[in-house]
Short mmCIF file of C-alpha atoms in Angstrom, two decimals:
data_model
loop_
_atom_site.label_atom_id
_atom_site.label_comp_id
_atom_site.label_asym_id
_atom_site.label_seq_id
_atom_site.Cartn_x
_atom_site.Cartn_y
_atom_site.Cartn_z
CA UNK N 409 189.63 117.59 78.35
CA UNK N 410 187.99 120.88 79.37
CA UNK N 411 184.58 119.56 78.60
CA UNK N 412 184.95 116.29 80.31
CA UNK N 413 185.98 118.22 83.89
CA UNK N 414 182.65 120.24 83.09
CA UNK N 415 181.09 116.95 83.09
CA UNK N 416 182.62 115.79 85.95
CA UNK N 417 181.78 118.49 87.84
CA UNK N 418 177.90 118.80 87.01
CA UNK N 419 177.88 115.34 87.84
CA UNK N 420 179.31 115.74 91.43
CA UNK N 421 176.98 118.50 91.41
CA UNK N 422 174.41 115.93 90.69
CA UNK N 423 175.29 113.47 93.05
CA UNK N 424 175.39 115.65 96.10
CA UNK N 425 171.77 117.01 95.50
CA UNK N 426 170.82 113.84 94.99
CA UNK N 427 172.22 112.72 98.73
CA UNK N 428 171.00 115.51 100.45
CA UNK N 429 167.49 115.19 99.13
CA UNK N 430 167.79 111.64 100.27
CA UNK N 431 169.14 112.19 103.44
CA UNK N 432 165.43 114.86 103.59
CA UNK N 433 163.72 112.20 102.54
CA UNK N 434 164.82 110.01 105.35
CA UNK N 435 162.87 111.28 108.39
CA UNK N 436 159.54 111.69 106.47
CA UNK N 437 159.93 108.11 105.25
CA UNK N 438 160.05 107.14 108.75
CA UNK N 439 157.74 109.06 110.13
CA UNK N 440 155.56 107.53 107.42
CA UNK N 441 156.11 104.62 108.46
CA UNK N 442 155.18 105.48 112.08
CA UNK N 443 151.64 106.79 111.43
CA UNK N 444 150.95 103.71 109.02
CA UNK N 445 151.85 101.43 112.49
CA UNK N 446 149.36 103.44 114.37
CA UNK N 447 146.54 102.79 111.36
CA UNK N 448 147.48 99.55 111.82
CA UNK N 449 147.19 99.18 115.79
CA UNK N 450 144.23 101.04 115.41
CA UNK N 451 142.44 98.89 113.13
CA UNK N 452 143.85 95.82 115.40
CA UNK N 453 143.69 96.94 118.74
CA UNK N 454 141.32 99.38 119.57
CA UNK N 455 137.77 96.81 118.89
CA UNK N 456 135.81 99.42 117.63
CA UNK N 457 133.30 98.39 114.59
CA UNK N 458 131.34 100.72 114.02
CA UNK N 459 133.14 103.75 112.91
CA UNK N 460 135.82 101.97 112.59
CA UNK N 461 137.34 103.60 109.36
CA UNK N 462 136.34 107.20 111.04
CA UNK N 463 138.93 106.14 114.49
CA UNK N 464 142.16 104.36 111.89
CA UNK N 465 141.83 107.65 110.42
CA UNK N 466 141.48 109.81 113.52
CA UNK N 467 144.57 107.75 115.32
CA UNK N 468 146.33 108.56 112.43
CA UNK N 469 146.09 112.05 112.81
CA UNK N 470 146.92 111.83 116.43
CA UNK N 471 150.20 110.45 115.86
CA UNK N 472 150.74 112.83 113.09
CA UNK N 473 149.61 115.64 115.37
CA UNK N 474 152.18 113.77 118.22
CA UNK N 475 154.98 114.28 115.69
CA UNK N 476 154.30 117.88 115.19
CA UNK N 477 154.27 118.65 118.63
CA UNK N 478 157.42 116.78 119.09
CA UNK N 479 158.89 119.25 116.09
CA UNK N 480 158.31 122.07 117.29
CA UNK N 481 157.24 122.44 121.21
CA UNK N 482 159.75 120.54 122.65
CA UNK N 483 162.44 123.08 121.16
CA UNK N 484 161.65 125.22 123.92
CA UNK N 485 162.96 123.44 126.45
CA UNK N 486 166.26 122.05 125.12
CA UNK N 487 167.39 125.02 123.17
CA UNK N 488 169.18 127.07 125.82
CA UNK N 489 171.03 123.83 127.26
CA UNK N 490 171.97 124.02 122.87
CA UNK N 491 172.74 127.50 122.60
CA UNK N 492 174.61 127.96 125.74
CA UNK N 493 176.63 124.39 125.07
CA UNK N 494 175.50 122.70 128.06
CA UNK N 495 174.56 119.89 125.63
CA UNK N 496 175.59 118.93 122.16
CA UNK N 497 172.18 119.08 119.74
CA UNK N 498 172.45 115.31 119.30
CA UNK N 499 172.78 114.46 123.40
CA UNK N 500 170.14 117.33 124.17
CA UNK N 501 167.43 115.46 121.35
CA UNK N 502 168.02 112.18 122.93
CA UNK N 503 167.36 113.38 126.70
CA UNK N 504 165.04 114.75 125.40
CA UNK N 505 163.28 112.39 123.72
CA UNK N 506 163.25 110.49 126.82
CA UNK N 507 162.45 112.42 129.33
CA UNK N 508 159.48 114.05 126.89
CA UNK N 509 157.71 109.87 126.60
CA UNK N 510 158.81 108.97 130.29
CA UNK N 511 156.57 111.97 131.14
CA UNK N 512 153.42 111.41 128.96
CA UNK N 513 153.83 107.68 129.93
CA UNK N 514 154.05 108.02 133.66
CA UNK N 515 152.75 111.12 134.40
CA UNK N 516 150.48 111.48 130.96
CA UNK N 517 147.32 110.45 133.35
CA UNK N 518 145.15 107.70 133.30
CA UNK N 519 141.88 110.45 132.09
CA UNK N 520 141.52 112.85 130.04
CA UNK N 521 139.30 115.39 129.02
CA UNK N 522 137.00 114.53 126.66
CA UNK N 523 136.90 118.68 125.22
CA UNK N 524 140.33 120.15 125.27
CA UNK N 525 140.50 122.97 127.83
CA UNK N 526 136.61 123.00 127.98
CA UNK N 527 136.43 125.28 124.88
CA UNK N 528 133.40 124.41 123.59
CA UNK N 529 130.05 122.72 125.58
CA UNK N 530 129.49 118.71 124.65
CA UNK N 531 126.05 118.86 125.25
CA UNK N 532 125.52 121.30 122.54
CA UNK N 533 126.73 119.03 120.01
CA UNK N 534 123.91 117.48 117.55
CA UNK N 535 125.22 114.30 117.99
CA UNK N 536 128.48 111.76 118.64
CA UNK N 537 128.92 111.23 115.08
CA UNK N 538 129.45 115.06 114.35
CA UNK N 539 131.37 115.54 118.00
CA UNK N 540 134.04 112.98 116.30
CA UNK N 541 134.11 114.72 113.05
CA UNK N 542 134.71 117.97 115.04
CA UNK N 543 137.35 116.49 117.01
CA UNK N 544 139.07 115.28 114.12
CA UNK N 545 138.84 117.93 112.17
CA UNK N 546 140.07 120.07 114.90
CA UNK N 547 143.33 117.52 115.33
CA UNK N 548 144.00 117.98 111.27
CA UNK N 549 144.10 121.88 111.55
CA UNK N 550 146.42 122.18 114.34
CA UNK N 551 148.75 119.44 113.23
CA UNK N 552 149.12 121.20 110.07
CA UNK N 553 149.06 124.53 111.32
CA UNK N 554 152.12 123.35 113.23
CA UNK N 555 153.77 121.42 110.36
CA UNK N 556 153.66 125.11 108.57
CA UNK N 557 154.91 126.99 111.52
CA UNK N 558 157.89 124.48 112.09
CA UNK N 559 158.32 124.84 108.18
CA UNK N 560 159.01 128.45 108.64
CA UNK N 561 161.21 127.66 111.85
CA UNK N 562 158.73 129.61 114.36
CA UNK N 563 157.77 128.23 117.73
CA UNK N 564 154.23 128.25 118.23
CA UNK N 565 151.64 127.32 121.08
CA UNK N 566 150.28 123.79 120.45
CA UNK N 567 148.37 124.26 123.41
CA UNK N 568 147.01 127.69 121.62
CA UNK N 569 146.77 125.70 118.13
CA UNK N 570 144.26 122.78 119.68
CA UNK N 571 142.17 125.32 121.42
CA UNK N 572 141.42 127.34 118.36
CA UNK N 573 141.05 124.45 116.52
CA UNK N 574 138.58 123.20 118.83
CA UNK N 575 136.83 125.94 119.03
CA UNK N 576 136.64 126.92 115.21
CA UNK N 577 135.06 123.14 114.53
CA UNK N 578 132.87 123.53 117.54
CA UNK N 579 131.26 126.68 116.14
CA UNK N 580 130.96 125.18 112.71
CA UNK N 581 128.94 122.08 114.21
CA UNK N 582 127.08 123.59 117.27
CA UNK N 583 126.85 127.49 116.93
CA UNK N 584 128.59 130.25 118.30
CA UNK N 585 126.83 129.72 121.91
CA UNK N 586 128.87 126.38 122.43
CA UNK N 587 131.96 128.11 122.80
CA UNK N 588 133.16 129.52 126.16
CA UNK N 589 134.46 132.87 125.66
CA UNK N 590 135.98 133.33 128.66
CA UNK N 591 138.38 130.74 128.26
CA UNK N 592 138.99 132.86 124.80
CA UNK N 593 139.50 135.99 127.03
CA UNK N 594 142.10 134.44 129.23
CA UNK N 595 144.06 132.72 126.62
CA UNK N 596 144.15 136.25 124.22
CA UNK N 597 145.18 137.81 127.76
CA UNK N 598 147.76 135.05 127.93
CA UNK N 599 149.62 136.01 125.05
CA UNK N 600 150.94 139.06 126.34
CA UNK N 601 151.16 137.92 129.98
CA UNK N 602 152.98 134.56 129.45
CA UNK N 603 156.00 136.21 127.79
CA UNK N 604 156.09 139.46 129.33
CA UNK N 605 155.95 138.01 132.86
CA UNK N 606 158.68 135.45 131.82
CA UNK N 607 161.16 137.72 130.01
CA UNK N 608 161.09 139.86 133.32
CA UNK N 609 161.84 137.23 135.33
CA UNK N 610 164.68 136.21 133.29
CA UNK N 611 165.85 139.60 132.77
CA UNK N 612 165.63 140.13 136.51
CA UNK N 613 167.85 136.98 137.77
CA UNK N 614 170.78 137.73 134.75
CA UNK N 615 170.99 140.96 136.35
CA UNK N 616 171.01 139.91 140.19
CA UNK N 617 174.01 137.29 138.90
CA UNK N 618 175.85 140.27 136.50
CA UNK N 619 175.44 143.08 140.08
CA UNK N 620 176.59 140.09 142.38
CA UNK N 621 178.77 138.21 140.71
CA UNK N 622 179.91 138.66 137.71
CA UNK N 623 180.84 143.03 137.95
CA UNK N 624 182.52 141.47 141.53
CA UNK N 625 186.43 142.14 141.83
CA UNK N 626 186.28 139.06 143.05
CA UNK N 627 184.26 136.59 140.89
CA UNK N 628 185.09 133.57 142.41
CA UNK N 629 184.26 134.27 146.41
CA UNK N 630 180.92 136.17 145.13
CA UNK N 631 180.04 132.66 143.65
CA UNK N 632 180.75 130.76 146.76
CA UNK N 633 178.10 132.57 148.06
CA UNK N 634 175.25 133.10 145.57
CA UNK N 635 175.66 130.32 142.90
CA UNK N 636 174.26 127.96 145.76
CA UNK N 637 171.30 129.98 146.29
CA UNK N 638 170.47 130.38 143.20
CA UNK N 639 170.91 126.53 142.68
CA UNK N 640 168.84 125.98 145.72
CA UNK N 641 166.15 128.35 144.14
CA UNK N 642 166.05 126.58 140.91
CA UNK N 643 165.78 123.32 142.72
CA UNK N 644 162.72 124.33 144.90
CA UNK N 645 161.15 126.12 141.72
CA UNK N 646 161.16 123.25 139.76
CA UNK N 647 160.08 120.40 142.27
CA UNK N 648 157.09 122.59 142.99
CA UNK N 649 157.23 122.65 139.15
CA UNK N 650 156.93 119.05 138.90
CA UNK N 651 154.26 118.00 141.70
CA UNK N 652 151.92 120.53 139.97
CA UNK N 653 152.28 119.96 136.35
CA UNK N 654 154.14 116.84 135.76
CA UNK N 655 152.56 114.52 138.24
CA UNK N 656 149.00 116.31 138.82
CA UNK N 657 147.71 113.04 137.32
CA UNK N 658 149.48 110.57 139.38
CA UNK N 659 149.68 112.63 142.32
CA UNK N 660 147.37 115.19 142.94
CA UNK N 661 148.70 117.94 145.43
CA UNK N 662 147.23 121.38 146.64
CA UNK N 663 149.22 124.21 145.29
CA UNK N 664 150.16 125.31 149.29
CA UNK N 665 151.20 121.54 149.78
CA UNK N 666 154.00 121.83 146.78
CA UNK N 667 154.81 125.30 147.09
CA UNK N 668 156.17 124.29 150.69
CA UNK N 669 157.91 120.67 149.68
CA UNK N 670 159.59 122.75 146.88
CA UNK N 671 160.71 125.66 149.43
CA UNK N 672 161.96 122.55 151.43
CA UNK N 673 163.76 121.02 148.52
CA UNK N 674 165.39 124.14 148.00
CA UNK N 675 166.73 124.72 151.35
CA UNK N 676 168.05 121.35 151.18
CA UNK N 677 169.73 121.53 147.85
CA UNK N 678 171.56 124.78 149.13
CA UNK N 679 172.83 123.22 152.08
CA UNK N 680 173.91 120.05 150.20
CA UNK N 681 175.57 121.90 147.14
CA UNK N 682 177.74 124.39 149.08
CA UNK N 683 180.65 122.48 149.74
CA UNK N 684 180.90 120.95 146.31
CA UNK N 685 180.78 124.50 145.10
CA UNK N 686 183.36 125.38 147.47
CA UNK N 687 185.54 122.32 146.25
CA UNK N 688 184.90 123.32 142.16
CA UNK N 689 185.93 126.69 142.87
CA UNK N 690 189.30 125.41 143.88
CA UNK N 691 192.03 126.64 141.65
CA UNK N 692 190.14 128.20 139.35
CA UNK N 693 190.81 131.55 137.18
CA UNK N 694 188.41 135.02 138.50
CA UNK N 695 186.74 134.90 135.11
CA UNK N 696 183.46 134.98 134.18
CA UNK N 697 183.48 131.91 132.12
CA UNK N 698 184.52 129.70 135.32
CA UNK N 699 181.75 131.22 137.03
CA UNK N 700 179.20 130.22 134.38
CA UNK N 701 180.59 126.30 134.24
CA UNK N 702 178.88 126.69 138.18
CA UNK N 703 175.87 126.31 136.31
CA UNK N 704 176.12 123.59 133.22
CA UNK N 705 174.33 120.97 135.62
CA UNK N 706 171.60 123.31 136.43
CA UNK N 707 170.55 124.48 132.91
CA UNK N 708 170.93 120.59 131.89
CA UNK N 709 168.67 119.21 135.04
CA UNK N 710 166.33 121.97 134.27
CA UNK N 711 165.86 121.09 130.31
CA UNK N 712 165.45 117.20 131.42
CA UNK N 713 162.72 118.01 134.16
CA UNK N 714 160.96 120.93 131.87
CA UNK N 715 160.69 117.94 129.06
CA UNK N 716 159.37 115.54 131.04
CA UNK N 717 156.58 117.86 132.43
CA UNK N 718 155.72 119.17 128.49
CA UNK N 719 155.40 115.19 128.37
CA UNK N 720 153.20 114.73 131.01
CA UNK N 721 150.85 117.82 130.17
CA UNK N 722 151.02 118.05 125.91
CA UNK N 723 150.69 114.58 125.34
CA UNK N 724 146.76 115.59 125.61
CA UNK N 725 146.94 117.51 122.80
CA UNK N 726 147.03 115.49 120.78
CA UNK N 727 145.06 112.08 122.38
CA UNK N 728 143.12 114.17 124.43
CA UNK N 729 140.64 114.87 121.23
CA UNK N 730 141.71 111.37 120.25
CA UNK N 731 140.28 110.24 122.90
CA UNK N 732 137.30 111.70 122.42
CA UNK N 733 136.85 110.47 119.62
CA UNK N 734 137.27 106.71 120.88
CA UNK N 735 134.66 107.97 123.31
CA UNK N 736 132.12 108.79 120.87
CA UNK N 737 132.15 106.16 118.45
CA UNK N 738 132.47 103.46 121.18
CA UNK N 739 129.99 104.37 123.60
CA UNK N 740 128.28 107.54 121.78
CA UNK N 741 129.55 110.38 124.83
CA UNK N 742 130.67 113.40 123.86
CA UNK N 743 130.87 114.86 127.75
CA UNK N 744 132.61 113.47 130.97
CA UNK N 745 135.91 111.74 131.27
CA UNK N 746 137.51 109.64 128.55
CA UNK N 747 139.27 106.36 129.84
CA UNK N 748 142.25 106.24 127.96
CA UNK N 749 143.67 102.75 126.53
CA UNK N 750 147.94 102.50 126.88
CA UNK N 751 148.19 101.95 123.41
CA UNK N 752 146.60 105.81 122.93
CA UNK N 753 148.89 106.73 125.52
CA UNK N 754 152.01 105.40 123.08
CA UNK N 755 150.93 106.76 120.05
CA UNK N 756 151.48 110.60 121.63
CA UNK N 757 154.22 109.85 124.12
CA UNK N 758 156.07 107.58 121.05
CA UNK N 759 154.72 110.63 118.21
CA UNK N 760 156.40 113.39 120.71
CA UNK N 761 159.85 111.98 121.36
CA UNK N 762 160.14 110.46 117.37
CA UNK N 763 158.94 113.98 116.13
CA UNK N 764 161.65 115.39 118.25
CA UNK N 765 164.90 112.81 116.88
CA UNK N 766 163.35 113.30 113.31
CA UNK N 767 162.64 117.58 112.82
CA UNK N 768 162.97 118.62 115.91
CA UNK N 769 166.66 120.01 115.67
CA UNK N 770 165.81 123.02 113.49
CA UNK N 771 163.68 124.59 115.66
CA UNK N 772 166.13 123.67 118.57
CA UNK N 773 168.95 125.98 116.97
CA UNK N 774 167.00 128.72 115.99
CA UNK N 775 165.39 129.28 119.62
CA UNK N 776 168.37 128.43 121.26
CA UNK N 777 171.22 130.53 119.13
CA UNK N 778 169.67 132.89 116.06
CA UNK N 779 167.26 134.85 118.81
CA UNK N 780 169.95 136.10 120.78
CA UNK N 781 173.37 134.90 122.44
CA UNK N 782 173.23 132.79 124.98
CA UNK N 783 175.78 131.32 127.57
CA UNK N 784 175.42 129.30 130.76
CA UNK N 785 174.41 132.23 133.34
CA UNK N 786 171.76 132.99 130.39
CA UNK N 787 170.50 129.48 129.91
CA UNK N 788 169.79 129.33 133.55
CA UNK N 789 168.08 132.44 133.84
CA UNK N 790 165.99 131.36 130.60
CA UNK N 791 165.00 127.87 132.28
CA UNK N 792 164.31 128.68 135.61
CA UNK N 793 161.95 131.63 134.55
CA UNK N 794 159.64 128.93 132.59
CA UNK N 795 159.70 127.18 135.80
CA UNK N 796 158.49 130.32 137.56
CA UNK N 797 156.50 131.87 135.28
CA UNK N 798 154.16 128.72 135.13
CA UNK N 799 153.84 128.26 139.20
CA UNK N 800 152.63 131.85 139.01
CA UNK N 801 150.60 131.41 136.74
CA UNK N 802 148.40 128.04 138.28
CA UNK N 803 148.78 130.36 141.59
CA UNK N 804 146.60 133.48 139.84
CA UNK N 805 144.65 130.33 137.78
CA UNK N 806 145.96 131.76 134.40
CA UNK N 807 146.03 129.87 131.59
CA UNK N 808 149.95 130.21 129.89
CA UNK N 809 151.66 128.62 127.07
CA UNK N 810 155.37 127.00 127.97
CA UNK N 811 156.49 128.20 124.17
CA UNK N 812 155.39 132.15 125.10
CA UNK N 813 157.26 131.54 128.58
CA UNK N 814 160.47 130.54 127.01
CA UNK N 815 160.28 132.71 124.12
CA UNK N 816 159.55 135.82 125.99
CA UNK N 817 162.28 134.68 128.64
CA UNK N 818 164.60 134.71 125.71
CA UNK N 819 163.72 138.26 124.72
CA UNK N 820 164.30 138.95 128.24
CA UNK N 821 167.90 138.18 128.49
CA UNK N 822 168.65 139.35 125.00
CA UNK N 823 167.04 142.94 125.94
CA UNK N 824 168.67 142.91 129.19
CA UNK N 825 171.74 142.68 127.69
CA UNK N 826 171.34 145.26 124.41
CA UNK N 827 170.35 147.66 126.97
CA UNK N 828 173.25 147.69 129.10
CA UNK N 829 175.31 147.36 126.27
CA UNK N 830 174.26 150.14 124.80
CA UNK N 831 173.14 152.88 127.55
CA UNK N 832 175.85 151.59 130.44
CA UNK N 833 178.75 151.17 128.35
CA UNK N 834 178.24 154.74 126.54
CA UNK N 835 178.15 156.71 129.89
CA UNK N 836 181.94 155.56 130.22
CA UNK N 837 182.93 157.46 126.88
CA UNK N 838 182.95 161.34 125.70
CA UNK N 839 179.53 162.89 124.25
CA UNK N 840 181.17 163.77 121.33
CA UNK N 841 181.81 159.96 120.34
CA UNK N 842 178.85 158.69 121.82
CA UNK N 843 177.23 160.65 119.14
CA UNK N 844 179.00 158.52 115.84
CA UNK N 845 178.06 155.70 118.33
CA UNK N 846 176.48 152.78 116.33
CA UNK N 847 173.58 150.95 118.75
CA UNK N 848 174.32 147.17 119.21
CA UNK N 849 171.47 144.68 118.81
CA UNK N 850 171.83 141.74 120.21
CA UNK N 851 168.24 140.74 119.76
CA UNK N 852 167.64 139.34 116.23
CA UNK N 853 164.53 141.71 114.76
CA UNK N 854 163.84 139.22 111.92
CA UNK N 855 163.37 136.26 114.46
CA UNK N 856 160.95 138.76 116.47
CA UNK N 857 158.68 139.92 114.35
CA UNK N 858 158.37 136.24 112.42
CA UNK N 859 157.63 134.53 115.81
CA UNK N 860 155.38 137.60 117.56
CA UNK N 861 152.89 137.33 114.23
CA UNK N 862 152.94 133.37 114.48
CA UNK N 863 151.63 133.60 117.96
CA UNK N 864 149.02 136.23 117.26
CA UNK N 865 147.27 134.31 114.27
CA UNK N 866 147.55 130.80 115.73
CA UNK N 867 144.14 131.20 117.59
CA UNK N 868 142.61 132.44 114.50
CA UNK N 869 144.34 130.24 111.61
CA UNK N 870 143.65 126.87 113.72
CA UNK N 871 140.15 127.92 114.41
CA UNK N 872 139.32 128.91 110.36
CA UNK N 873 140.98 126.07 108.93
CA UNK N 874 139.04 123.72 111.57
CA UNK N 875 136.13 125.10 110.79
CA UNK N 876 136.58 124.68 106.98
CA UNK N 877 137.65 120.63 107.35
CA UNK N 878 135.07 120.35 109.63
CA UNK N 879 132.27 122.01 107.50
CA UNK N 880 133.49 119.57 104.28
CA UNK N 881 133.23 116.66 106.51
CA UNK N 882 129.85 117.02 107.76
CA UNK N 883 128.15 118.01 104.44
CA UNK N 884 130.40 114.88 102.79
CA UNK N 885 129.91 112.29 105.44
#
């Protein structure tokens, strides 16, 4: 009897591994099946002939690339709606899987760069052929440099990954000369500006709300006051937000131009929200946790509209070379604009938002809970410091990655907060116990240290491993 309960139970055993590697299995099946569509639609669709295997193979790429992006970039912007509980992690993936392919559809642009970020010079290339076997080769390295860094459940630049791609493939094919260092400079200088400028600015706002509201006797009549400011401020921020990064493409504006609509916006939003703060307040507990429900729409509104702007701007990534590509087999131009078709425009605006439902929730938790603690107040402080941080940044004409903004943000808030907790609480209590005093960390090292080294060797990794596909494919082919 003994023996068959063993039995029983390695089966059961059995049976379980067997439906959680199945229920793995699942989301790479489909997304499988996704990039074997686009080879499809490519071979269909696109009416190219000659070259034709060269473009199936490169659209494939570009979804697969799409899907990555979707995996891991996007986590940025939905985790602190997930770690402060604004949204569940199913209702946060769907918005924002939508609001990620409403952006690359309708604000994704109409053109796009042939050479992302002007990295390397088109001219200098020896010819179309090897500009599309750069291109592609540069797509493969980042996609799977991103594939490894989701893996290992760090965010990373995609932005960052595609420009050292580019620019390792570019130097393989053309020579060091074709590569414009400056735009090297700036984006090196970008990895220490992007998240120290945005963790300030988040660590700045959490403690304007904790000296104004939430140390205040009275909570509750401090937030009548300042939680519609600071709603009206997050408004403007991210309408100026929008006009200059979501719908530069459809609507080109001047930065003065939405700087000024956005400061109206927000003047309007805090006149319109005060009484309905007024009214919420009503009956409600001096706590700190009714103060932070003030801000649950914010922090979601904020997520949606920072989506749908990494829609509208990342989509390139990964048709941007893509379309390149199509460029340079169809009409043999490797510089100038690259019209792009809608069906290129679906493969990354689709490849974003189904990379998102299928991996994209591991990366959501870990930014948005295993970095450091987040509730509302936080979330808000987090989000509208990416919004910020980036209008600063097109201000000074600085090149900055949304994944350091929103990283570094979170460091912010989580620094913020071991700091206080450990110097401001300890001036309250005798020296003799704040000796045997254990410090608090409330900033996960681990996470840290795993992310910090992912961002410094993207540049390089991308660029080698581009410049290794792209050597085999141009002494093969």
């Amino acid at each position: 009897m003994a023996k068959i309960d063993k039995d029983l139970k390695r089966l059961q055993r059995l049976e379980t591994g067997v439906q959680s590697l199945s229920r793995q299995l699942v989301p790479v099946g489909i997304a499988v099946t996704f990039l074997a569509m686009i080879g499809v639609a490519a071979g269909t669709l696109s009416g190219v002939h000659t070259g034709w295997a060269l473009f199936v193979a490169a659209s494939i790429i570009g979804g697969y690339m799409a899907l990555n992006i979707g995996a891991n970039d996007v986590a940025n912007n939905m985790s602190p709606a997930v770690g402060s509980r604004a949204l569940t992690i199913t209702t946060a993936v769907i918005a924002a899987a939508v609001f990620e392919a409403a952006g690359a559809i309708i604000a994704g642009g109409e053109v796009v760069s042939t050479v992302a970020s002007g990295i390397i010079d088109p001219a200098m290339m020896p010819s179309s052929q090897i500009f599309a076997y750069a291109m592609m080769s540069a797509l493969l390295a980042a996609a799977l440099w991103i594939n490894l860094a989701t893996w290992l459940g760090a965010p990373v630049s995609t932005t960052h990954s595609i420009v050292g791609a580019v620019l390792g493939a570019g130097i393989v094919v053309a020579g060091f000369e074709a590569a414009d260092w400056s735009v090297i400079a700036r984006i090196v200088a970008s990895w220490v500006i992007s998240p120290v400028t945005g963790g300030l600015i988040a660590a700045g706002f959490l403690f304007y709300i904790d000296r104004t509201i939430l140390d205040r006797k009275n909570k509750l009549e401090a937030a009548r006051f300042q939680v519609p400011i600071l709603v009206g401020i997050m408004a403007g921020t991210f309408s100026t937000y929008l006009i200059l990064k979501g719908l530069a493409r459809i609507m080109p504006t001047p930065l003065e131009l939405a700087i000024l609509a956005g400061a109206a916006i927000g003047v309007a939003s805090w006149f319109l929200v005060r009484p309905f703060i007024a009214r919420t307040l009503e009956g409600k507990e001096n706590r700190k946790a009714s103060v932070g429900e003030l801000f649950t729409i914010p922090v979601i509104c904020g997520a949606c509209l920072l989506s749908f702007a990494h829609g509208s701007n990342d989509v390139a990534n990964a048709i941007g070379p893509l379309a390149a590509i199509y460029m340079a087999i169809t009409e043999g131009v490797t510089d100038g604009a690259a019209p792009l078709p809608t069906w290129i425009l679906l493969i990354g605006a689709l490849g974003i938002s189904l990379g998102l439902l299928l991996f994209g929730p591991k990366l959501i938790r870990t930014v948005g809970s295993k970095i450091t603690k987040l509730n509302r107040v936080r979330a808000y402080c987090v989000t509208l410091s990416a919004g910020i941080t980036v209008i600063i940044a097109s201000t000074l004409g600085m090149p900055v990655s949304s994944t350091h903004v929103a990283i570094g943000a979170l460091f912010g808030v989580g620094f913020l907060r071991e700091g206080i907790a450990n110097n401001g609480k300890s001036k309250k209590k005798p020296k003799e116990k704040d000796a045997n005093r254990k410090t608090r960390y409330l900033v996960r090292r681990g996470h840290v240290v795993t992310i910090v080294s992912a961002w410094v060797i993207t540049v390089p990794a991308t660029g080698l491993l581009s410049a290794a596909i792209a050597f085999t494919m141009t002494v093969l082919f």
